[in-house]
Amino acid sequence: MSLAGFVLRRLLWTIPLVLLVMLATYALLRGAGGSPFTPPEGYIGVPETYERFLRDFYHLDEPWLVEFGHYVKNVFTFDFGPSLVQRNLTVDDVVEGAAPITLQLVLLAAAWSIPLGIATGLVAAANRNGVVDRLLTSTATVLLVVPVFFVAYVAGRYVAREWHLVELGWESWETRLAASLVLALAPIGYVARLVRAAVVEELVEDYVRTARAKGLTQSRILWLHVLRNSLTPFLSAAVPLLALLVTGAFFVEDAFGIPGASSFYVEAARTRDTPVLLGVTVVLAVFVIVANALADIALALLDPRVLERR
Amino acid sequence: MSRIRVLAGNRAVLVAMLVLAALAAYCLAWPALSPHDANGVDLDRSRQGPSWEHPLGTDQLGRDLLARLAAGGRTTFLIAGGALAVILAIGTLYGTLAGLAGGRVDDALMRLVDGLLAIPRLPIAIVILVVLSVHAQTIAAMAFALSIASWMLTARLVRGEVRALKQKQFVVAARASGASWTRIARRHVLPNTAGTILIAVFLELPAVILGEAFLSVLGLGPNPPTATWGNIAQGGLQFFRLWEMLLATIAITVFVLAANVVADGLHDALDPRRAE
């Protein structure tokens, strides 16, 4: 299969996947039964006239597949509809206002974690079993295993709230850098461990010996030849990496008072605000599915054997 | 026998198992032995540091944290145990079906698993929680939500093992002698996947325990006064107290690390190539 064909196919496949996630989430949330207008304890339902408007807007009195059809049509014209619980909130506010902030946070954290993780892994592997390796590898392990809610809480409390080194929110660049670095810590540990293992395996290959015999310097061999071949396992691990970033974003946003999508998501879960839950889920699914497609394409560029296997 | 010897010869695994056993014993036994009730509110003793009376101090409502951490561990283990049971049931059934069916069915089933694995677990669990519970978060709802978010890896592991077993001569022989596929699955394939399932248990156990903590810290955990490790951390967050956050984090991290070491050791012991 040609590379262009593979790229096109992989990108086109994202559309049915996103639709499938939407359908599954929709079916689950609507199939759960109960009226969406019964408020949970401690919350007040919407007034009857407004309920009438919402019922009409979401076509709630029709069969749920028809309802779903209208929903998909609305989403594809970027009209996510109003919230069922909060009178002055539309899902478009969340999708257009809050979700991009979360996206920026996650992408910034990825921008930290990938180069830092790769460098840490390479340096550790180059000094394998030495003091530097032990130090870096154990640091990476600690970064990976300490739960993100603890790291986020400590950083948010001391760096932002008590020492006032950065402001709360998403306005200043200092906050953006600090929050994304905190979010990047666990992924750095993850990438570093992955790259170290791959490089250590790669270093005993014949081509490394040949390169050394030819008189190439150690750093040239490492950064040019070995690194390229060691990126394959890292790119195949895009899924767990994304999971670390997305999960961490919930806690980092809370700790630094960042007005991202996660607080809307949790609040919507608590109040059973299905349109908000659906809207954020759709955005999340698009992001994850596109990111995975891009990782697959990068993998095919680095390792052409991937194309043969399909 | 040799497998057990490999496992026993691995000092790290032994230590990790001891740590897990000690943690489990503390959580299961201490609530009965403790002089303090895990839910006993005493507002005169709010937010105390460690003392002889309360070795780990007290929380916002003056509840003894040593007792609460044990009771919390109990609930967390209960949630994790329930989730694991469902994970193993779905994962084994799905994996065996895909592995034995092979061909297109296998392709389709595994595509679905790959797709589901791509979505982070936390949002899946949150959606399932919303679907399950109308008002209150219960322990059963938590366990079920976590298992629906996490059965896929087990299914994939079991399917790989079943596919390998399907090629083995004893399965071919059983088939040739007229045994039905259900009989082959029950008698010849499933008993041989025990090792894989054991690995899956120790791989998923830390993930489920972390999942409980994530959900609870976000405020979606079992309703108060139920203690779980995640709820204790959430109390620290809510009442601005690093100490409680730290206690819950230590308990969770120690457990997760020990379970990871055991999973690694099991992998070495059960995979003959790695053992040599």
Coordinates of C-alpha atoms in Angstrom, one line a residue:
Chain A
M1 CA 0.0 0.0 0.0
S2 CA 1.3 3.4 -0.9
L3 CA 2.0 5.9 1.9
A4 CA -0.5 8.5 0.6
G5 CA -3.2 5.8 0.4
F6 CA -2.4 4.7 4.0
V7 CA -2.6 8.3 5.3
L8 CA -5.9 9.0 3.5
R9 CA -7.4 5.7 4.7
R10 CA -6.3 6.3 8.2
L11 CA -7.7 9.8 8.3
L12 CA -11.1 8.8 6.7
W13 CA -11.5 6.0 9.2
T14 CA -11.6 8.6 12.0
I15 CA -15.1 9.7 10.8
P16 CA -17.0 6.4 11.4
L17 CA -15.1 5.9 14.7
V18 CA -16.2 9.3 16.0
L19 CA -19.8 8.5 14.9
L20 CA -19.6 5.2 16.7
V21 CA -18.4 6.8 19.9
M22 CA -21.3 9.3 19.7
L23 CA -23.8 6.6 19.1
A24 CA -22.6 4.5 21.9
T25 CA -22.5 7.4 24.4
Y26 CA -25.9 8.6 23.2
A27 CA -27.5 5.2 23.5
L28 CA -26.0 4.7 27.0
L29 CA -27.1 8.0 28.4
R30 CA -30.6 8.0 26.8
G31 CA -31.1 4.2 27.4
A32 CA -30.5 4.7 31.1
G33 CA -34.1 5.6 31.4
G34 CA -35.7 8.2 33.6
S35 CA -36.6 11.7 32.6
P36 CA -33.7 14.0 32.0
F37 CA -35.6 16.6 33.8
T38 CA -35.7 14.9 37.2
P39 CA -33.1 16.9 39.1
P40 CA -30.7 15.1 41.5
E41 CA -31.0 15.8 45.2
G42 CA -30.1 19.4 46.1
Y43 CA -30.8 20.7 42.6
I44 CA -33.8 22.6 41.2
G45 CA -35.3 21.5 37.9
V46 CA -35.9 23.8 35.0
P47 CA -39.3 25.6 34.7
E48 CA -41.9 23.9 32.7
T49 CA -42.0 26.4 29.8
Y50 CA -38.2 26.0 29.4
E51 CA -38.5 22.3 29.6
R52 CA -41.0 22.5 26.7
F53 CA -38.4 24.4 24.7
L54 CA -35.6 21.9 25.5
R55 CA -37.9 19.0 24.6
D56 CA -38.5 20.5 21.2
F57 CA -34.9 21.5 20.7
Y58 CA -33.6 17.9 21.3
H59 CA -36.7 16.2 19.9
L60 CA -37.0 14.3 23.1
D61 CA -40.6 13.2 22.4
E62 CA -39.5 11.3 19.3
P63 CA -37.9 7.8 19.1
W64 CA -34.3 8.0 20.3
L65 CA -32.8 7.1 16.9
V66 CA -34.6 10.1 15.4
E67 CA -33.4 12.2 18.3
F68 CA -29.9 10.9 17.7
G69 CA -30.2 11.8 14.0
H70 CA -31.1 15.4 14.9
Y71 CA -28.3 15.5 17.4
V72 CA -25.7 14.4 14.9
K73 CA -27.0 16.9 12.4
N74 CA -26.7 19.7 14.9
V75 CA -23.2 18.6 16.0
F76 CA -21.9 18.6 12.4
T77 CA -23.2 22.2 12.1
F78 CA -21.4 23.1 15.3
D79 CA -24.6 23.6 17.3
F80 CA -24.3 21.5 20.4
G81 CA -27.5 22.9 22.0
P82 CA -28.3 24.3 25.5
S83 CA -27.6 22.7 28.8
L84 CA -30.4 20.8 30.4
V85 CA -29.6 22.0 33.9
Q86 CA -28.0 25.4 33.8
R87 CA -30.2 28.0 32.2
N88 CA -27.5 30.4 30.9
L89 CA -25.1 27.7 29.6
T90 CA -25.0 26.3 26.1
V91 CA -22.8 23.3 25.3
D92 CA -21.2 25.5 22.6
D93 CA -19.8 27.7 25.4
V94 CA -18.1 24.6 26.8
V95 CA -16.9 23.3 23.5
E96 CA -15.7 26.6 22.1
G97 CA -14.6 28.3 25.3
A98 CA -13.4 25.7 27.7
A99 CA -12.4 22.7 25.6
P100 CA -9.7 24.7 23.7
I101 CA -8.1 25.6 27.0
T102 CA -7.9 21.9 27.9
L103 CA -6.5 21.1 24.5
Q104 CA -3.8 23.8 24.9
L105 CA -2.9 22.4 28.3
V106 CA -2.7 18.8 27.0
L107 CA -0.7 19.8 23.9
L108 CA 1.7 22.0 26.0
A109 CA 2.2 19.1 28.4
A110 CA 2.9 16.8 25.4
A111 CA 5.4 19.3 24.1
W112 CA 7.2 19.1 27.4
S113 CA 7.0 15.4 28.0
I114 CA 8.0 14.0 24.6
P115 CA 11.5 15.7 24.2
L116 CA 12.3 15.6 27.9
G117 CA 11.2 12.0 28.2
I118 CA 13.2 10.9 25.1
A119 CA 16.3 12.8 26.3
T120 CA 16.1 11.3 29.8
G121 CA 15.6 7.8 28.3
L122 CA 18.5 8.2 25.9
V123 CA 20.9 9.5 28.5
A124 CA 19.9 6.7 30.9
A125 CA 20.4 4.0 28.3
A126 CA 23.8 5.5 27.2
N127 CA 25.0 5.1 30.8
R128 CA 23.1 1.8 31.4
N129 CA 23.5 0.3 34.8
G130 CA 25.7 3.2 35.9
V131 CA 24.9 5.7 38.6
V132 CA 23.3 8.2 36.2
D133 CA 21.1 5.5 34.8
R134 CA 19.9 4.3 38.2
L135 CA 19.2 7.9 39.2
L136 CA 17.2 8.8 36.1
T137 CA 15.4 5.5 35.9
S138 CA 14.3 5.6 39.5
T139 CA 13.2 9.3 39.1
A140 CA 11.2 8.3 36.0
T141 CA 9.5 5.5 38.0
V142 CA 8.6 7.8 40.8
L143 CA 7.2 10.4 38.4
L144 CA 5.1 7.7 36.8
V145 CA 3.7 6.0 39.9
V146 CA 2.8 8.9 42.2
P147 CA -0.8 9.6 41.5
V148 CA -1.4 12.7 39.5
F149 CA -4.0 14.1 41.9
F150 CA -1.4 14.3 44.6
V151 CA 1.2 16.0 42.4
A152 CA -1.3 18.4 41.0
Y153 CA -2.6 19.3 44.5
V154 CA 0.8 19.9 46.0
A155 CA 1.9 22.0 43.0
G156 CA -1.3 24.0 42.8
R157 CA -1.4 24.6 46.6
Y158 CA 2.2 25.7 47.1
V159 CA 3.3 27.1 43.7
A160 CA 0.1 29.0 43.0
R161 CA -2.0 29.5 46.1
E162 CA 0.6 29.9 49.0
W163 CA 3.8 31.1 47.4
H164 CA 2.1 33.1 44.6
L165 CA 4.8 32.2 42.1
V166 CA 2.1 31.9 39.4
E167 CA -1.5 33.2 39.2
L168 CA -4.5 30.9 39.2
G169 CA -6.3 30.6 35.9
W170 CA -5.1 30.5 32.3
E171 CA -4.2 34.1 31.6
S172 CA -0.5 34.3 32.3
W173 CA 2.2 32.4 30.4
E174 CA 3.9 31.5 33.7
T175 CA 0.8 29.6 34.8
R176 CA 0.5 27.9 31.5
L177 CA 4.1 26.7 31.6
A178 CA 3.9 25.6 35.3
A179 CA 0.6 23.8 34.9
S180 CA 1.6 22.0 31.7
L181 CA 4.9 21.0 33.3
V182 CA 3.1 19.5 36.3
L183 CA 0.8 17.6 33.9
A184 CA 3.9 16.5 31.9
L185 CA 5.6 14.8 34.9
A186 CA 4.0 11.4 34.7
P187 CA 4.3 11.2 30.9
I188 CA 8.0 12.2 31.1
G189 CA 8.5 9.2 33.4
Y190 CA 6.5 7.0 31.1
V191 CA 8.3 8.1 27.9
A192 CA 11.7 7.9 29.6
R193 CA 11.2 4.3 30.7
L194 CA 9.9 3.3 27.3
V195 CA 12.8 4.9 25.4
R196 CA 15.4 3.6 27.7
A197 CA 14.2 0.0 27.3
A198 CA 14.1 0.4 23.5
V199 CA 17.5 2.0 23.2
V200 CA 19.1 -0.6 25.4
E201 CA 17.8 -3.3 23.1
E202 CA 18.9 -1.4 20.1
L203 CA 22.4 -0.8 21.3
V204 CA 23.5 -4.4 20.9
E205 CA 22.4 -4.5 17.2
D206 CA 25.0 -5.1 14.5
Y207 CA 24.6 -1.7 12.8
V208 CA 25.6 0.0 16.0
R209 CA 28.8 -2.0 16.1
T210 CA 29.4 -1.2 12.4
A211 CA 28.9 2.5 13.0
R212 CA 31.3 2.4 15.9
A213 CA 33.9 0.5 13.9
K214 CA 33.5 3.1 11.2
G215 CA 34.6 5.6 13.8
L216 CA 31.4 7.5 14.4
T217 CA 31.2 9.3 17.7
Q218 CA 29.1 7.8 20.4
S219 CA 26.7 10.7 20.5
R220 CA 26.2 10.7 16.7
I221 CA 25.4 7.0 16.8
L222 CA 23.0 7.5 19.7
W223 CA 21.1 10.7 18.6
L224 CA 21.0 9.9 14.9
H225 CA 20.9 6.2 14.3
V226 CA 19.7 4.6 17.5
L227 CA 17.1 7.2 18.4
R228 CA 15.3 6.9 15.1
N229 CA 14.9 3.1 15.5
S230 CA 13.9 3.4 19.2
L231 CA 11.0 5.7 18.4
T232 CA 8.8 2.9 17.1
P233 CA 7.8 1.5 20.5
F234 CA 7.2 5.1 21.7
L235 CA 4.9 5.9 18.9
S236 CA 3.0 2.6 19.4
A237 CA 2.4 3.8 23.0
A238 CA 0.4 6.9 22.0
V239 CA -2.7 5.4 23.6
P240 CA -1.4 5.1 27.2
L241 CA 0.4 8.5 26.8
L242 CA -2.9 10.2 25.9
A243 CA -4.7 8.5 28.7
L244 CA -2.1 9.9 31.2
L245 CA -2.5 13.4 29.7
V246 CA -6.3 13.4 29.6
T247 CA -6.7 11.9 33.1
G248 CA -4.1 14.3 34.6
A249 CA -5.8 17.3 33.0
F250 CA -8.8 16.8 35.3
F251 CA -6.7 17.3 38.4
V252 CA -4.2 19.9 37.1
E253 CA -7.1 22.1 35.9
D254 CA -8.7 21.9 39.3
A255 CA -5.4 22.6 41.2
F256 CA -4.5 25.6 39.1
G257 CA -8.0 27.0 38.7
I258 CA -7.9 26.6 35.0
P259 CA -11.3 27.2 33.3
G260 CA -11.0 24.1 31.1
A261 CA -13.6 21.5 30.1
S262 CA -13.0 19.0 32.9
S263 CA -14.9 20.9 35.7
F264 CA -17.9 21.1 33.3
Y265 CA -17.6 17.4 32.6
V266 CA -17.6 16.5 36.3
E267 CA -20.4 18.9 37.1
A268 CA -22.5 17.5 34.2
A269 CA -21.9 14.0 35.5
R270 CA -23.1 15.0 38.9
T271 CA -26.3 16.8 37.6
R272 CA -26.9 14.3 34.7
D273 CA -26.6 17.1 32.2
T274 CA -26.5 14.9 29.2
P275 CA -25.9 17.5 26.4
V276 CA -22.8 18.8 28.2
L277 CA -21.6 15.3 28.9
L278 CA -22.2 14.3 25.2
G279 CA -20.6 17.5 23.8
V280 CA -17.4 17.1 25.8
T281 CA -17.3 13.4 25.1
V282 CA -17.5 14.1 21.3
V283 CA -14.7 16.6 21.6
L284 CA -12.6 14.2 23.6
A285 CA -13.3 11.3 21.1
V286 CA -12.3 13.5 18.1
F287 CA -9.1 14.5 19.8
V288 CA -8.1 11.0 20.9
I289 CA -9.0 9.4 17.6
V290 CA -7.2 12.0 15.5
A291 CA -4.2 11.9 17.8
N292 CA -4.0 8.1 17.4
A293 CA -4.4 8.4 13.6
L294 CA -1.5 10.9 13.5
A295 CA 0.7 8.6 15.7
D296 CA -0.1 5.7 13.3
I297 CA 0.9 7.9 10.3
A298 CA 4.2 9.0 12.0
L299 CA 4.8 5.3 12.8
A300 CA 4.4 4.5 9.1
L301 CA 6.8 7.3 8.1
L302 CA 9.4 6.0 10.5
D303 CA 9.0 2.3 9.9
P304 CA 7.7 1.5 6.3
R305 CA 7.2 -2.1 7.3
V306 CA 4.0 -1.0 8.9
L307 CA 2.5 -0.5 5.4
E308 CA 3.4 -4.0 4.4
R309 CA 1.6 -5.5 7.3
R310 CA -1.8 -4.1 6.4
Chain B
M1 CA 7.0 -26.7 40.1
S2 CA 9.8 -24.9 38.4
R3 CA 7.6 -21.9 37.8
I4 CA 6.9 -21.6 41.5
R5 CA 10.6 -21.9 42.1
V6 CA 11.4 -19.1 39.7
L7 CA 8.8 -16.9 41.4
A8 CA 10.1 -17.8 44.9
G9 CA 13.6 -17.1 43.8
N10 CA 12.7 -13.6 42.9
R11 CA 13.4 -11.6 46.1
A12 CA 11.6 -8.5 44.8
V13 CA 8.4 -10.4 44.2
L14 CA 8.5 -12.0 47.7
V15 CA 8.9 -8.6 49.3
A16 CA 6.1 -7.2 47.2
M17 CA 3.8 -10.0 48.1
L18 CA 4.6 -9.5 51.8
V19 CA 3.9 -5.8 51.5
L20 CA 0.5 -6.6 49.8
A21 CA -0.3 -9.1 52.5
A22 CA 0.6 -6.7 55.3
L23 CA -1.5 -3.9 53.7
A24 CA -4.4 -6.3 53.3
A25 CA -4.1 -7.6 56.9
Y26 CA -4.1 -4.0 58.3
C27 CA -7.1 -3.0 56.2
L28 CA -9.1 -6.1 57.0
A29 CA -8.2 -6.6 60.7
W30 CA -7.6 -3.1 62.1
P31 CA -11.2 -1.8 62.0
A32 CA -12.2 -4.6 64.4
L33 CA -9.2 -4.0 66.7
S34 CA -9.1 -0.2 66.7
P35 CA -10.4 1.6 69.8
H36 CA -11.8 4.3 67.4
D37 CA -14.7 3.9 65.0
A38 CA -13.7 4.9 61.5
N39 CA -16.9 7.0 61.3
G40 CA -16.8 8.3 64.8
V41 CA -17.1 12.1 64.6
D42 CA -15.5 14.1 67.4
L43 CA -15.4 17.8 66.6
D44 CA -13.3 18.6 69.6
R45 CA -10.4 16.6 68.1
S46 CA -10.7 18.1 64.5
R47 CA -7.5 18.2 62.4
Q48 CA -5.0 16.8 64.9
G49 CA -1.5 15.7 64.1
P50 CA -0.1 12.3 65.1
S51 CA -0.3 11.5 68.8
W52 CA -0.3 8.3 71.0
E53 CA -4.1 8.4 71.0
H54 CA -4.3 8.9 67.2
P55 CA -1.1 7.7 65.6
L56 CA -2.0 9.2 62.2
G57 CA -4.0 12.1 63.6
T58 CA -7.6 13.0 62.9
D59 CA -9.5 14.5 59.9
Q60 CA -11.7 17.6 59.7
L61 CA -14.5 15.9 61.6
G62 CA -12.1 14.5 64.2
R63 CA -12.3 10.9 62.9
D64 CA -9.2 8.7 63.7
L65 CA -7.2 8.5 60.5
L66 CA -5.5 5.2 61.3
A67 CA -8.9 3.5 61.6
R68 CA -10.3 5.4 58.6
L69 CA -7.4 4.5 56.4
A70 CA -8.0 0.8 57.2
A71 CA -11.7 1.1 56.6
G72 CA -11.1 3.0 53.5
G73 CA -8.7 0.3 52.2
R74 CA -11.5 -2.2 52.9
T75 CA -14.0 -0.4 50.8
T76 CA -11.4 0.2 48.1
F77 CA -10.6 -3.5 48.0
L78 CA -14.2 -4.3 47.9
I79 CA -14.7 -2.0 44.9
A80 CA -11.5 -3.4 43.3
G81 CA -12.6 -7.0 43.9
G82 CA -16.0 -6.5 42.5
A83 CA -14.6 -4.7 39.4
L84 CA -12.0 -7.5 38.9
A85 CA -14.6 -10.2 39.0
V86 CA -16.6 -8.5 36.2
I87 CA -13.4 -7.7 34.3
L88 CA -12.3 -11.3 34.4
A89 CA -15.8 -12.6 33.5
I90 CA -16.2 -10.3 30.5
G91 CA -12.5 -10.5 29.5
T92 CA -12.3 -14.2 29.6
L93 CA -15.5 -14.8 27.8
Y94 CA -14.8 -12.2 25.1
G95 CA -11.2 -13.3 24.6
T96 CA -12.0 -17.0 24.4
L97 CA -14.8 -16.3 21.9
A98 CA -12.6 -14.2 19.7
G99 CA -9.6 -16.6 20.0
L100 CA -11.6 -19.7 19.2
A101 CA -13.7 -18.2 16.5
G102 CA -10.7 -16.8 14.6
G103 CA -11.1 -15.2 11.1
R104 CA -13.5 -12.4 10.5
V105 CA -15.3 -12.6 13.9
D106 CA -11.9 -12.4 15.7
D107 CA -10.9 -9.4 13.5
A108 CA -14.2 -7.5 14.2
L109 CA -14.1 -8.3 17.9
M110 CA -10.5 -7.2 18.3
R111 CA -11.1 -4.0 16.3
L112 CA -13.7 -3.1 18.8
V113 CA -11.3 -3.8 21.7
D114 CA -8.6 -1.6 20.0
G115 CA -11.1 1.2 19.6
L116 CA -12.2 1.1 23.2
L117 CA -8.7 0.9 24.4
A118 CA -7.9 4.1 22.7
I119 CA -10.4 6.0 24.9
P120 CA -9.0 7.0 28.3
R121 CA -10.7 5.0 31.1
L122 CA -11.7 7.9 33.3
P123 CA -14.2 9.4 31.0
I124 CA -15.7 6.0 30.2
A125 CA -16.1 5.3 33.9
I126 CA -17.7 8.7 34.5
V127 CA -20.3 8.1 31.7
I128 CA -21.1 4.6 33.1
L129 CA -21.5 6.1 36.6
V130 CA -24.0 8.6 35.2
V131 CA -25.9 5.8 33.4
L132 CA -26.0 3.6 36.5
S133 CA -26.8 5.8 39.4
V134 CA -29.7 8.2 39.4
H135 CA -28.8 10.0 42.7
A136 CA -26.3 8.3 44.9
Q137 CA -23.0 6.7 44.0
T138 CA -22.9 3.2 45.5
I139 CA -20.0 0.8 45.9
A140 CA -21.5 -1.6 43.3
A141 CA -22.0 1.3 40.8
M142 CA -18.3 2.2 41.2
A143 CA -17.1 -1.4 40.7
F144 CA -19.3 -1.8 37.6
A145 CA -18.2 1.5 36.1
L146 CA -14.6 0.7 36.6
S147 CA -14.9 -2.7 35.1
I148 CA -16.7 -1.5 32.0
A149 CA -13.8 0.9 31.5
S150 CA -11.1 -1.7 32.0
W151 CA -12.0 -5.2 30.7
M152 CA -10.4 -4.7 27.3
L153 CA -6.8 -5.5 28.1
T154 CA -7.8 -8.8 29.8
A155 CA -9.8 -9.8 26.7
R156 CA -6.8 -9.1 24.5
L157 CA -4.4 -11.1 26.7
V158 CA -6.8 -14.1 26.9
R159 CA -7.5 -14.0 23.2
G160 CA -3.7 -14.2 22.5
E161 CA -3.3 -17.1 24.8
V162 CA -6.4 -18.9 23.4
R163 CA -5.1 -18.5 19.8
A164 CA -1.8 -20.0 20.8
L165 CA -3.5 -22.9 22.6
K166 CA -5.8 -23.5 19.6
Q167 CA -2.8 -24.6 17.5
K168 CA -1.6 -27.1 20.2
Q169 CA -1.9 -30.8 19.4
F170 CA -4.1 -31.6 22.3
V171 CA -6.8 -29.2 21.0
V172 CA -6.4 -30.5 17.5
A173 CA -6.7 -34.1 18.8
A174 CA -9.8 -33.2 20.9
R175 CA -11.4 -31.6 17.8
A176 CA -10.5 -34.7 15.7
S177 CA -12.1 -37.0 18.2
G178 CA -15.4 -35.1 17.9
A179 CA -15.4 -32.8 20.9
S180 CA -17.6 -29.7 20.6
W181 CA -16.0 -26.2 20.7
T182 CA -17.8 -25.5 24.1
R183 CA -16.3 -28.7 25.5
I184 CA -12.9 -27.8 24.2
A185 CA -13.2 -24.3 25.6
R186 CA -14.2 -25.6 29.0
R187 CA -11.9 -28.6 29.3
H188 CA -8.8 -27.8 27.3
V189 CA -8.5 -24.1 26.7
L190 CA -9.8 -22.3 29.8
P191 CA -7.8 -24.3 32.4
N192 CA -4.6 -23.4 30.4
T193 CA -5.3 -19.7 30.5
A194 CA -5.1 -19.6 34.3
G195 CA -1.6 -18.1 34.2
T196 CA -2.6 -15.4 31.8
I197 CA -5.6 -14.6 33.9
L198 CA -3.4 -14.4 37.0
I199 CA -1.2 -11.8 35.3
A200 CA -4.3 -9.9 34.2
V201 CA -5.4 -9.8 37.9
F202 CA -2.2 -8.1 39.0
L203 CA -2.1 -5.8 36.0
E204 CA -5.7 -4.6 36.5
L205 CA -5.7 -4.5 40.3
P206 CA -3.5 -1.3 40.5
A207 CA -5.4 0.3 37.6
V208 CA -8.8 -0.3 39.3
I209 CA -7.5 1.0 42.7
L210 CA -6.2 4.1 41.0
G211 CA -9.5 4.5 39.1
E212 CA -11.4 4.5 42.4
A213 CA -9.1 7.2 43.7
F214 CA -9.5 9.3 40.5
L215 CA -13.3 9.1 40.6
S216 CA -13.5 9.8 44.3
V217 CA -11.0 12.7 44.3
L218 CA -13.2 14.3 41.5
G219 CA -16.1 14.0 44.0
L220 CA -17.8 11.1 42.2
G221 CA -17.0 8.5 44.8
P222 CA -19.2 6.7 47.3
N223 CA -21.2 9.1 49.3
P224 CA -20.0 10.2 52.8
P225 CA -19.4 9.0 55.4
T226 CA -18.1 5.9 53.4
A227 CA -14.3 5.9 53.6
T228 CA -12.3 4.9 50.6
W229 CA -8.7 5.7 49.9
G230 CA -9.9 8.1 47.2
N231 CA -12.4 9.7 49.5
I232 CA -9.7 10.3 52.2
A233 CA -7.6 12.1 49.6
Q234 CA -10.7 14.0 48.5
G235 CA -11.2 15.1 52.2
G236 CA -7.6 16.5 52.1
L237 CA -8.4 18.4 48.9
Q238 CA -11.7 19.7 50.2
F239 CA -10.5 20.8 53.6
F240 CA -7.1 22.0 52.4
R241 CA -5.1 19.4 54.3
L242 CA -1.9 17.9 52.7
W243 CA -1.6 15.3 55.5
E244 CA -4.7 13.3 54.5
M245 CA -3.9 13.6 50.8
L246 CA -0.4 12.2 51.7
L247 CA -1.7 9.3 53.7
A248 CA -4.1 8.2 51.0
T249 CA -1.4 8.7 48.3
I250 CA 1.2 6.6 50.2
A251 CA -1.3 3.8 50.7
I252 CA -2.3 3.8 47.0
T253 CA 1.3 4.2 45.7
V254 CA 2.7 1.4 47.9
F255 CA -0.1 -0.9 46.8
V256 CA 0.3 0.0 43.1
L257 CA 4.1 -0.5 43.1
A258 CA 3.9 -3.8 44.9
A259 CA 1.2 -5.1 42.5
N260 CA 3.3 -4.0 39.6
V261 CA 6.3 -5.9 40.9
V262 CA 4.2 -9.0 41.4
A263 CA 2.8 -8.7 37.8
D264 CA 6.3 -8.4 36.4
G265 CA 7.5 -11.4 38.4
L266 CA 4.5 -13.5 37.3
H267 CA 5.2 -12.6 33.8
D268 CA 8.8 -13.8 34.1
A269 CA 7.8 -17.0 35.9
L270 CA 5.0 -17.9 33.4
D271 CA 6.9 -17.1 30.2
P272 CA 9.5 -19.8 29.7
R273 CA 11.5 -17.6 27.4
R274 CA 11.8 -14.8 29.8
A275 CA 12.6 -17.2 32.7
E276 CA 15.7 -18.5 31.0

